[in-house]
Amino acid sequence: MEGVTYRLQLNPALTPTRGYFNFPVAGAINAAASSNSLGYNDIVDVIDNSDDNFYSDEKFRSRLSDQNRINVTAHTDILSFGWYKGKNFWSVNVGARVDLGAEVPKSMFDFLRDMDQQDAVDYQNMDYLIKHENLEINSYTELGLGYARPINERLTVGGKFKILLGAGNLKLRVNEIQVRSSINDDPDVPYTWLNSTASIRVDANLESSYKGMKLRENEEGYIDEFDFNGFGIAGYGAAVDMGVSYRLLPKLTFSASVLDLGFISWTKGSTNYARSETNRTYYYTNYHEFEDIVQSGDVLNYDLLGLKIDDSQSKSRTTSLHSTLVFGAEYSLLNNWLVLGALSTTRMVEPKTQSELTLSANIRPRNWFNLAASYSIIQSAGKSFGLAMKLGPLFVGTDYMFLGSNTKSVNAFLGISFPLGKKKASGT
């Protein structure tokens, strides 16, 4: 929508019609959740894990893929405003962002279901192999300064430089978990069950950077809890957004941008490393410990992982932001009353890059009143649509309409923006 400051988040060259001041905190909120297989309620269940029986539900299991990916993101501008100085457009923002990406294999849910049905579990020759379970969380505050300028009547370029204050980052990579057990229970041979054994073999590593966070170990030296003793700045970094807009014809405009091209360097004092290359064996005398571990019902089970602090890795670390490529096109009709658009976005997120193609139609009866409808093809598998509205200072919308608990992609954005200063010069 023309005149909506949200466009600047997609491309710093797409300047609004005039300066603006966004309402603090609630001036530009954007939240999204998506999965390649799971519905909205499934995502909540996996993250919250308060209902420990969801993985036994047959409807839930029918939606599972071999690898089930989840992405959740939330962003808000705590303070943001922009203004024109001649032909130049300047903008300032202080924002906060949290990104979560997770990958859970179907074999993990199979394991949880079978362990929950403990009376039916056949501990003889039990063998589970779980591979590629991943979790990444990244949160930071950004201080941004943006600048855009028309080069000529057709071409506008823009950019934003951002200083990043890292609140925290966590990366967990579980390469492999193997759980085996063997119960010798020959009725013809007395006490053969005394020779029963079980084993848990794990290959995993953890990197975390949070101010005030400590990894708590149990009596056996395995990490079983994260302790947070306050929050603070755990790292510093920088990033840039770059964009361009080109009016090929009087009614046809193309645009392209790259967003969040940057890094955060996490301090040594805030960083912890942990590693698991364990092969734990259990016998009759401590078999109950094995049962307690495998029957916990947790998707992320630290007792199962058996992570230990790796003191040899006491050092700072650097992580890259998840950059985004955006390409757009707009064609105006009926004296700019109707605008047809196409938008391609590619987000280099973990655990897998996400691409989307969105088609839209926007009607502009008045400067203070706009309506838009959109259709996104890829992430929702063509089963969702979007709506947006600008009404005076209020802007609200979604690219993926919530259509019930099985909705795989859902998002919402809310903005409250007040005009500031003069309109941009005509012809720019």
CSV table of C-alpha atoms in Angstrom, one decimal:
chain,number,residue,atom,x,y,z
A,1,MET,CA,0.0,0.0,0.0
A,2,GLU,CA,1.3,3.4,-1.0
A,3,GLY,CA,2.0,5.7,2.0
A,4,VAL,CA,2.3,2.8,4.5
A,5,THR,CA,5.6,2.8,6.4
A,6,TYR,CA,5.6,-1.0,6.4
A,7,ARG,CA,6.9,-0.8,2.8
A,8,LEU,CA,10.2,0.5,4.2
A,9,GLN,CA,10.7,-2.8,6.0
A,10,LEU,CA,10.6,-4.6,2.7
A,11,ASN,CA,12.7,-2.1,0.7
A,12,PRO,CA,14.4,1.1,2.0
A,13,ALA,CA,13.9,2.7,-1.4
A,14,LEU,CA,10.1,2.5,-1.2
A,15,THR,CA,9.6,5.8,0.5
A,16,PRO,CA,6.2,6.9,1.8
A,17,THR,CA,4.3,9.9,0.4
A,18,ARG,CA,5.3,12.0,3.4
A,19,GLY,CA,7.2,11.9,6.7
A,20,TYR,CA,5.8,9.8,9.6
A,21,PHE,CA,5.9,9.2,13.3
A,22,ASN,CA,4.9,5.7,14.4
A,23,PHE,CA,3.2,5.2,17.7
A,24,PRO,CA,5.7,3.9,20.2
A,25,VAL,CA,6.0,0.1,20.5
A,26,ALA,CA,2.7,-0.5,18.7
A,27,GLY,CA,3.6,1.5,15.6
A,28,ALA,CA,5.0,-1.3,13.5
A,29,ILE,CA,4.3,-4.9,14.8
A,30,ASN,CA,4.8,-7.9,12.7
A,31,ALA,CA,4.5,-11.5,13.9
A,32,ALA,CA,4.4,-14.8,11.9
A,33,ALA,CA,4.4,-18.6,12.4
A,34,SER,CA,4.8,-21.2,9.7
A,35,SER,CA,5.5,-24.9,9.1
A,36,ASN,CA,6.0,-27.2,6.2
A,37,SER,CA,3.6,-29.7,7.7
A,38,LEU,CA,2.1,-28.7,11.1
A,39,GLY,CA,-0.9,-26.5,11.7
A,40,TYR,CA,-1.1,-23.5,14.0
A,41,ASN,CA,-2.3,-25.5,17.0
A,42,ASP,CA,0.4,-28.2,16.4
A,43,ILE,CA,3.1,-25.5,16.5
A,44,VAL,CA,1.8,-24.2,19.8
A,45,ASP,CA,1.7,-27.8,21.2
A,46,VAL,CA,5.3,-28.5,20.1
A,47,ILE,CA,6.7,-25.2,21.5
A,48,ASP,CA,4.6,-25.2,24.7
A,49,ASN,CA,4.7,-29.0,25.2
A,50,SER,CA,2.1,-28.6,28.0
A,51,ASP,CA,-0.1,-31.3,26.5
A,52,ASP,CA,2.1,-34.4,26.6
A,53,ASN,CA,-0.3,-36.5,24.6
A,54,PHE,CA,-0.5,-34.5,21.4
A,55,TYR,CA,2.0,-36.7,19.6
A,56,SER,CA,-0.3,-39.7,20.0
A,57,ASP,CA,-3.2,-38.1,18.3
A,58,GLU,CA,-3.8,-39.7,14.9
A,59,LYS,CA,-4.9,-36.5,13.2
A,60,PHE,CA,-1.6,-34.9,14.3
A,61,ARG,CA,0.4,-37.9,13.1
A,62,SER,CA,-1.3,-37.8,9.7
A,63,ARG,CA,0.1,-34.3,9.1
A,64,LEU,CA,3.7,-35.2,9.9
A,65,SER,CA,6.5,-35.2,7.3
A,66,ASP,CA,9.8,-36.9,7.6
A,67,GLN,CA,11.3,-33.6,8.7
A,68,ASN,CA,8.9,-31.1,10.3
A,69,ARG,CA,10.1,-27.5,10.3
A,70,ILE,CA,8.8,-24.6,12.3
A,71,ASN,CA,9.6,-20.9,12.0
A,72,VAL,CA,8.3,-18.2,14.3
A,73,THR,CA,9.3,-14.5,14.2
A,74,ALA,CA,8.2,-11.3,15.9
A,75,HIS,CA,9.3,-7.8,15.3
A,76,THR,CA,8.3,-4.4,16.6
A,77,ASP,CA,9.6,-0.8,16.3
A,78,ILE,CA,9.8,0.6,19.8
A,79,LEU,CA,10.4,4.0,18.2
A,80,SER,CA,10.5,5.0,14.6
A,81,PHE,CA,10.0,8.1,12.5
A,82,GLY,CA,11.0,9.5,9.1
A,83,TRP,CA,11.1,12.8,7.3
A,84,TYR,CA,11.9,14.5,4.0
A,85,LYS,CA,14.7,17.0,3.7
A,86,GLY,CA,14.4,18.3,0.1
A,87,LYS,CA,14.4,15.2,-2.1
A,88,ASN,CA,16.2,13.1,0.5
A,89,PHE,CA,14.2,10.9,2.9
A,90,TRP,CA,15.7,10.0,6.3
A,91,SER,CA,14.4,7.5,8.8
A,92,VAL,CA,15.3,6.4,12.3
A,93,ASN,CA,14.1,3.4,14.2
A,94,VAL,CA,14.8,1.4,17.4
A,95,GLY,CA,13.4,-2.1,17.0
A,96,ALA,CA,13.4,-5.5,18.7
A,97,ARG,CA,13.3,-8.8,16.9
A,98,VAL,CA,13.1,-12.5,17.9
A,99,ASP,CA,13.4,-15.4,15.4
A,100,LEU,CA,12.9,-19.1,16.2
A,101,GLY,CA,13.6,-22.0,13.8
A,102,ALA,CA,13.2,-25.6,14.7
A,103,GLU,CA,13.3,-29.0,13.0
A,104,VAL,CA,11.9,-32.2,14.5
A,105,PRO,CA,12.0,-35.5,12.6
A,106,LYS,CA,9.0,-37.8,12.5
A,107,SER,CA,11.1,-40.4,14.2
A,108,MET,CA,11.2,-38.3,17.4
A,109,PHE,CA,7.4,-38.2,17.5
A,110,ASP,CA,7.3,-41.9,16.9
A,111,PHE,CA,9.6,-42.4,19.8
A,112,LEU,CA,7.6,-40.1,22.1
A,113,ARG,CA,4.3,-41.9,21.3
A,114,ASP,CA,5.8,-45.4,21.9
A,115,MET,CA,7.4,-44.4,25.1
A,116,ASP,CA,4.2,-42.9,26.3
A,117,GLN,CA,2.4,-46.2,25.8
A,118,GLN,CA,4.8,-47.8,28.2
A,119,ASP,CA,2.6,-50.9,28.9
A,120,ALA,CA,2.7,-51.7,25.2
A,121,VAL,CA,6.4,-51.0,24.7
A,122,ASP,CA,8.4,-54.1,23.8
A,123,TYR,CA,11.7,-53.5,25.4
A,124,GLN,CA,13.1,-56.6,23.8
A,125,ASN,CA,15.1,-55.6,20.7
A,126,MET,CA,14.0,-52.0,20.9
A,127,ASP,CA,15.9,-49.8,18.5
A,128,TYR,CA,15.2,-46.1,17.7
A,129,LEU,CA,17.3,-43.9,15.5
A,130,ILE,CA,16.5,-40.2,15.5
A,131,LYS,CA,18.5,-37.8,13.2
A,132,HIS,CA,18.6,-34.1,12.5
A,133,GLU,CA,16.7,-32.4,15.3
A,134,ASN,CA,17.6,-28.7,15.4
A,135,LEU,CA,16.7,-25.5,17.3
A,136,GLU,CA,17.9,-21.9,16.8
A,137,ILE,CA,16.8,-18.8,18.6
A,138,ASN,CA,18.1,-15.3,17.9
A,139,SER,CA,17.0,-12.1,19.5
A,140,TYR,CA,18.4,-8.6,19.3
A,141,THR,CA,17.7,-4.9,19.3
A,142,GLU,CA,18.5,-2.7,16.3
A,143,LEU,CA,19.3,1.0,16.0
A,144,GLY,CA,18.7,2.0,12.4
A,145,LEU,CA,19.4,5.0,10.3
A,146,GLY,CA,17.9,5.0,6.8
A,147,TYR,CA,18.4,7.2,3.7
A,148,ALA,CA,16.7,7.2,0.3
A,149,ARG,CA,17.1,9.5,-2.7
A,150,PRO,CA,15.7,9.7,-6.2
A,151,ILE,CA,18.6,9.6,-8.7
A,152,ASN,CA,16.2,10.7,-11.5
A,153,GLU,CA,12.5,10.6,-12.3
A,154,ARG,CA,12.7,6.8,-12.7
A,155,LEU,CA,15.3,5.5,-10.3
A,156,THR,CA,15.3,5.7,-6.5
A,157,VAL,CA,17.9,4.1,-4.2
A,158,GLY,CA,17.8,3.6,-0.5
A,159,GLY,CA,19.7,2.0,2.3
A,160,LYS,CA,19.7,1.5,6.1
A,161,PHE,CA,22.6,1.0,8.4
A,162,LYS,CA,21.8,-0.8,11.7
A,163,ILE,CA,23.7,-1.2,14.9
A,164,LEU,CA,22.7,-4.5,16.6
A,165,LEU,CA,22.6,-5.1,20.3
A,166,GLY,CA,22.4,-8.9,20.8
A,167,ALA,CA,20.1,-10.1,23.5
A,168,GLY,CA,20.7,-13.8,23.0
A,169,ASN,CA,21.4,-16.6,20.6
A,170,LEU,CA,21.1,-20.4,20.9
A,171,LYS,CA,22.0,-23.1,18.4
A,172,LEU,CA,21.3,-26.8,19.2
A,173,ARG,CA,22.3,-29.4,16.6
A,174,VAL,CA,21.3,-33.0,17.4
A,175,ASN,CA,23.0,-35.1,14.7
A,176,GLU,CA,21.9,-38.4,16.0
A,177,ILE,CA,20.2,-40.2,18.9
A,178,GLN,CA,20.0,-44.0,19.1
A,179,VAL,CA,18.1,-45.7,21.9
A,180,ARG,CA,18.4,-49.5,22.3
A,181,SER,CA,17.3,-52.0,24.8
A,182,SER,CA,17.4,-55.7,25.2
A,183,ILE,CA,15.6,-57.7,27.9
A,184,ASN,CA,16.6,-61.3,28.4
A,185,ASP,CA,13.5,-63.0,29.7
A,186,ASP,CA,13.7,-66.7,28.9
A,187,PRO,CA,11.1,-68.5,31.1
A,188,ASP,CA,13.1,-71.7,30.9
A,189,VAL,CA,16.2,-70.1,32.3
A,190,PRO,CA,15.9,-68.5,35.8
A,191,TYR,CA,17.0,-64.9,36.3
A,192,THR,CA,18.0,-64.2,32.7
A,193,TRP,CA,16.3,-60.8,33.1
A,194,LEU,CA,19.3,-59.8,35.3
A,195,ASN,CA,21.4,-59.6,32.1
A,196,SER,CA,19.1,-57.0,30.6
A,197,THR,CA,20.8,-53.9,29.1
A,198,ALA,CA,19.8,-50.7,27.5
A,199,SER,CA,21.9,-47.9,25.8
A,200,ILE,CA,21.6,-44.3,24.7
A,201,ARG,CA,24.0,-43.0,22.2
A,202,VAL,CA,24.0,-39.2,21.3
A,203,ASP,CA,25.9,-36.9,19.0
A,204,ALA,CA,24.9,-33.3,19.6
A,205,ASN,CA,26.3,-29.8,20.3
A,206,LEU,CA,25.0,-26.6,21.8
A,207,GLU,CA,26.2,-23.0,21.5
A,208,SER,CA,24.5,-20.3,23.5
A,209,SER,CA,25.1,-16.7,24.2
A,210,TYR,CA,23.0,-15.0,26.8
A,211,LYS,CA,24.0,-12.4,29.4
A,212,GLY,CA,23.3,-13.9,32.9
A,213,MET,CA,22.6,-17.4,31.6
A,214,LYS,CA,24.3,-20.4,33.2
A,215,LEU,CA,24.1,-24.1,32.2
A,216,ARG,CA,23.2,-26.1,35.3
A,217,GLU,CA,24.6,-29.6,35.6
A,218,ASN,CA,23.2,-32.5,37.6
A,219,GLU,CA,25.1,-34.9,39.8
A,220,GLU,CA,26.3,-36.9,36.9
A,221,GLY,CA,27.7,-33.8,35.1
A,222,TYR,CA,24.9,-33.6,32.5
A,223,ILE,CA,23.1,-30.3,31.7
A,224,ASP,CA,19.5,-30.5,32.9
A,225,GLU,CA,18.5,-26.8,33.2
A,226,PHE,CA,19.2,-23.3,32.0
A,227,ASP,CA,19.5,-20.6,34.8
A,228,PHE,CA,18.7,-17.0,33.8
A,229,ASN,CA,20.0,-14.4,36.3
A,230,GLY,CA,18.9,-11.3,34.6
A,231,PHE,CA,19.2,-10.1,31.0
A,232,GLY,CA,21.6,-7.7,29.2
A,233,ILE,CA,23.6,-7.1,26.1
A,234,ALA,CA,25.4,-10.4,25.1
A,235,GLY,CA,26.8,-9.2,21.8
A,236,TYR,CA,27.3,-6.4,19.3
A,237,GLY,CA,27.0,-6.3,15.5
A,238,ALA,CA,26.0,-4.4,12.4
A,239,ALA,CA,23.8,-4.9,9.4
A,240,VAL,CA,22.6,-3.1,6.2
A,241,ASP,CA,19.5,-3.0,4.1
A,242,MET,CA,19.8,-2.0,0.5
A,243,GLY,CA,17.1,-1.3,-2.0
A,244,VAL,CA,16.3,0.1,-5.4
A,245,SER,CA,13.1,1.1,-7.2
A,246,TYR,CA,12.8,1.7,-10.9
A,247,ARG,CA,9.8,3.1,-12.8
A,248,LEU,CA,10.1,1.4,-16.2
A,249,LEU,CA,6.9,2.8,-17.5
A,250,PRO,CA,4.6,5.6,-16.1
A,251,LYS,CA,2.4,2.9,-14.7
A,252,LEU,CA,4.9,0.0,-14.1
A,253,THR,CA,7.5,0.0,-11.3
A,254,PHE,CA,10.0,-2.7,-10.4
A,255,SER,CA,11.9,-2.9,-7.1
A,256,ALA,CA,14.5,-5.1,-5.4
A,257,SER,CA,16.2,-5.2,-2.0
A,258,VAL,CA,18.4,-7.2,0.2
A,259,LEU,CA,17.7,-7.0,4.0
A,260,ASP,CA,19.5,-7.9,7.2
A,261,LEU,CA,22.9,-8.4,5.6
A,262,GLY,CA,25.0,-8.5,8.8
A,263,PHE,CA,26.3,-10.3,11.8
A,264,ILE,CA,26.5,-10.3,15.6
A,265,SER,CA,29.6,-11.0,17.6
A,266,TRP,CA,28.8,-12.6,20.9
A,267,THR,CA,31.1,-11.9,23.9
A,268,LYS,CA,33.2,-14.6,25.5
A,269,GLY,CA,31.7,-13.9,28.9
A,270,SER,CA,28.2,-14.5,27.7
A,271,THR,CA,28.9,-17.7,25.6
A,272,ASN,CA,28.6,-21.3,26.6
A,273,TYR,CA,29.5,-24.4,24.7
A,274,ALA,CA,28.2,-27.9,25.4
A,275,ARG,CA,28.8,-31.3,23.6
A,276,SER,CA,27.4,-34.8,23.8
A,277,GLU,CA,29.3,-37.7,22.4
A,278,THR,CA,27.9,-40.1,24.9
A,279,ASN,CA,27.2,-43.8,24.8
A,280,ARG,CA,25.5,-44.6,28.1
A,281,THR,CA,24.7,-48.2,29.1
A,282,TYR,CA,22.2,-49.2,31.7
A,283,TYR,CA,21.9,-52.5,33.5
A,284,TYR,CA,19.3,-54.2,35.7
A,285,THR,CA,20.5,-52.3,38.7
A,286,ASN,CA,19.8,-48.8,37.2
A,287,TYR,CA,17.3,-49.7,34.5
A,288,HIS,CA,14.7,-47.4,36.1
A,289,GLU,CA,17.0,-44.4,35.2
A,290,PHE,CA,16.7,-45.4,31.6
A,291,GLU,CA,12.9,-45.7,31.8
A,292,ASP,CA,12.6,-42.2,33.5
A,293,ILE,CA,14.7,-40.7,30.7
A,294,VAL,CA,12.9,-42.2,27.7
A,295,GLN,CA,9.4,-41.7,29.1
A,296,SER,CA,9.8,-38.0,29.9
A,297,GLY,CA,7.5,-37.0,27.0
A,298,ASP,CA,9.6,-33.9,26.2
A,299,VAL,CA,10.3,-33.0,22.5
A,300,LEU,CA,13.5,-31.4,23.8
A,301,ASN,CA,14.8,-33.8,26.5
A,302,TYR,CA,18.0,-32.7,28.0
A,303,ASP,CA,18.3,-35.9,30.1
A,304,LEU,CA,18.2,-37.8,26.9
A,305,LEU,CA,20.8,-35.6,25.1
A,306,GLY,CA,23.3,-35.9,27.9
A,307,LEU,CA,25.0,-32.6,27.1
A,308,LYS,CA,28.2,-31.7,29.1
A,309,ILE,CA,29.8,-28.2,29.3
A,310,ASP,CA,32.8,-28.0,26.9
A,311,ASP,CA,35.4,-25.9,28.7
A,312,SER,CA,37.9,-26.2,25.9
A,313,GLN,CA,35.6,-24.0,23.7
A,314,SER,CA,35.8,-20.9,26.0
A,315,LYS,CA,35.7,-18.2,23.4
A,316,SER,CA,33.5,-15.6,21.7
A,317,ARG,CA,31.5,-16.5,18.6
A,318,THR,CA,30.0,-14.8,15.6
A,319,THR,CA,26.7,-15.5,13.9
A,320,SER,CA,25.2,-14.2,10.7
A,321,LEU,CA,21.7,-12.7,10.4
A,322,HIS,CA,19.1,-14.4,8.2
A,323,SER,CA,19.1,-12.2,5.1
A,324,THR,CA,16.1,-11.7,2.9
A,325,LEU,CA,15.9,-11.1,-0.9
A,326,VAL,CA,12.8,-9.2,-2.1
A,327,PHE,CA,11.7,-8.5,-5.7
A,328,GLY,CA,8.5,-6.7,-6.5
A,329,ALA,CA,6.5,-5.2,-9.4
A,330,GLU,CA,3.5,-2.9,-9.4
A,331,TYR,CA,1.2,-1.8,-12.2
A,332,SER,CA,-1.3,1.0,-11.6
A,333,LEU,CA,-4.7,1.4,-13.3
A,334,LEU,CA,-7.6,3.8,-13.3
A,335,ASN,CA,-5.5,6.8,-12.4
A,336,ASN,CA,-3.8,4.9,-9.6
A,337,TRP,CA,-7.1,3.9,-8.1
A,338,LEU,CA,-6.2,0.2,-8.6
A,339,VAL,CA,-2.7,-1.2,-8.3
A,340,LEU,CA,-1.8,-4.8,-9.1
A,341,GLY,CA,1.3,-6.2,-7.6
A,342,ALA,CA,3.6,-9.2,-7.4
A,343,LEU,CA,6.2,-9.8,-4.6
A,344,SER,CA,8.8,-12.5,-4.3
A,345,THR,CA,10.6,-13.0,-1.0
A,346,THR,CA,13.4,-15.4,-0.1
A,347,ARG,CA,14.4,-15.7,3.5
A,348,MET,CA,17.6,-17.5,4.4
A,349,VAL,CA,16.3,-18.8,7.7
A,350,GLU,CA,17.1,-22.0,9.6
A,351,PRO,CA,16.5,-24.9,9.3
A,352,LYS,CA,15.7,-24.3,5.6
A,353,THR,CA,15.3,-21.2,3.3
A,354,GLN,CA,11.8,-20.0,2.8
A,355,SER,CA,10.5,-18.6,-0.5
A,356,GLU,CA,7.2,-17.0,-1.3
A,357,LEU,CA,5.4,-15.5,-4.2
A,358,THR,CA,2.5,-13.1,-3.4
A,359,LEU,CA,0.0,-11.6,-5.9
A,360,SER,CA,-2.0,-8.6,-4.7
A,361,ALA,CA,-4.6,-6.1,-5.7
A,362,ASN,CA,-4.9,-2.7,-3.9
A,363,ILE,CA,-7.7,-0.1,-4.2
A,364,ARG,CA,-7.2,3.5,-3.1
A,365,PRO,CA,-10.5,5.3,-2.9
A,366,ARG,CA,-8.9,8.0,-0.7
A,367,ASN,CA,-5.5,8.8,0.6
A,368,TRP,CA,-6.7,7.9,4.1
A,369,PHE,CA,-8.5,4.7,3.1
A,370,ASN,CA,-6.9,1.8,1.2
A,371,LEU,CA,-7.9,-1.9,0.9
A,372,ALA,CA,-5.8,-4.8,-0.4
A,373,ALA,CA,-6.3,-8.5,-1.1
A,374,SER,CA,-3.4,-10.9,-1.7
A,375,TYR,CA,-2.8,-14.5,-2.6
A,376,SER,CA,0.4,-16.3,-1.5
A,377,ILE,CA,1.2,-19.4,-3.4
A,378,ILE,CA,4.1,-21.3,-1.8
A,379,GLN,CA,4.1,-21.4,2.0
A,380,SER,CA,0.4,-22.0,2.4
A,381,ALA,CA,0.3,-24.4,-0.6
A,382,GLY,CA,-2.2,-22.0,-2.2
A,383,LYS,CA,-4.7,-22.6,0.5
A,384,SER,CA,-4.8,-19.1,2.1
A,385,PHE,CA,-5.3,-15.5,1.2
A,386,GLY,CA,-4.5,-12.1,2.7
A,387,LEU,CA,-6.3,-8.9,3.5
A,388,ALA,CA,-5.1,-5.5,4.6
A,389,MET,CA,-6.6,-2.1,5.4
A,390,LYS,CA,-5.4,1.4,5.9
A,391,LEU,CA,-7.8,3.6,7.8
A,392,GLY,CA,-6.3,7.0,8.7
A,393,PRO,CA,-3.3,6.4,10.9
A,394,LEU,CA,-4.2,2.7,11.4
A,395,PHE,CA,-2.8,-0.1,9.2
A,396,VAL,CA,-3.7,-3.7,9.8
A,397,GLY,CA,-3.4,-6.8,7.7
A,398,THR,CA,-2.2,-10.3,7.1
A,399,ASP,CA,-0.7,-12.3,4.2
A,400,TYR,CA,-2.0,-15.6,5.5
A,401,MET,CA,-5.5,-15.5,6.9
A,402,PHE,CA,-6.1,-17.7,9.9
A,403,LEU,CA,-8.5,-20.4,8.7
A,404,GLY,CA,-8.6,-22.7,11.7
A,405,SER,CA,-6.2,-24.8,13.8
A,406,ASN,CA,-4.7,-26.5,10.7
A,407,THR,CA,-3.5,-23.3,9.1
A,408,LYS,CA,0.2,-23.9,8.3
A,409,SER,CA,1.2,-20.3,7.8
A,410,VAL,CA,-0.2,-17.3,9.7
A,411,ASN,CA,1.0,-13.8,10.2
A,412,ALA,CA,-0.3,-10.4,11.2
A,413,PHE,CA,1.0,-6.8,11.1
A,414,LEU,CA,-0.3,-3.7,12.9
A,415,GLY,CA,0.8,-0.2,12.5
A,416,ILE,CA,-0.3,3.2,13.9
A,417,SER,CA,1.4,6.0,12.0
A,418,PHE,CA,0.9,9.8,12.1
A,419,PRO,CA,2.0,12.1,9.2
A,420,LEU,CA,5.0,14.2,9.9
A,421,GLY,CA,6.2,17.2,7.8
A,422,LYS,CA,5.6,17.9,4.2
A,423,LYS,CA,4.8,15.5,1.4
A,424,LYS,CA,7.6,14.5,-0.9
A,425,ALA,CA,8.3,16.7,-3.9
A,426,SER,CA,6.2,15.9,-7.0
A,427,GLY,CA,7.9,13.9,-9.7
A,428,THR,CA,10.1,12.0,-7.2
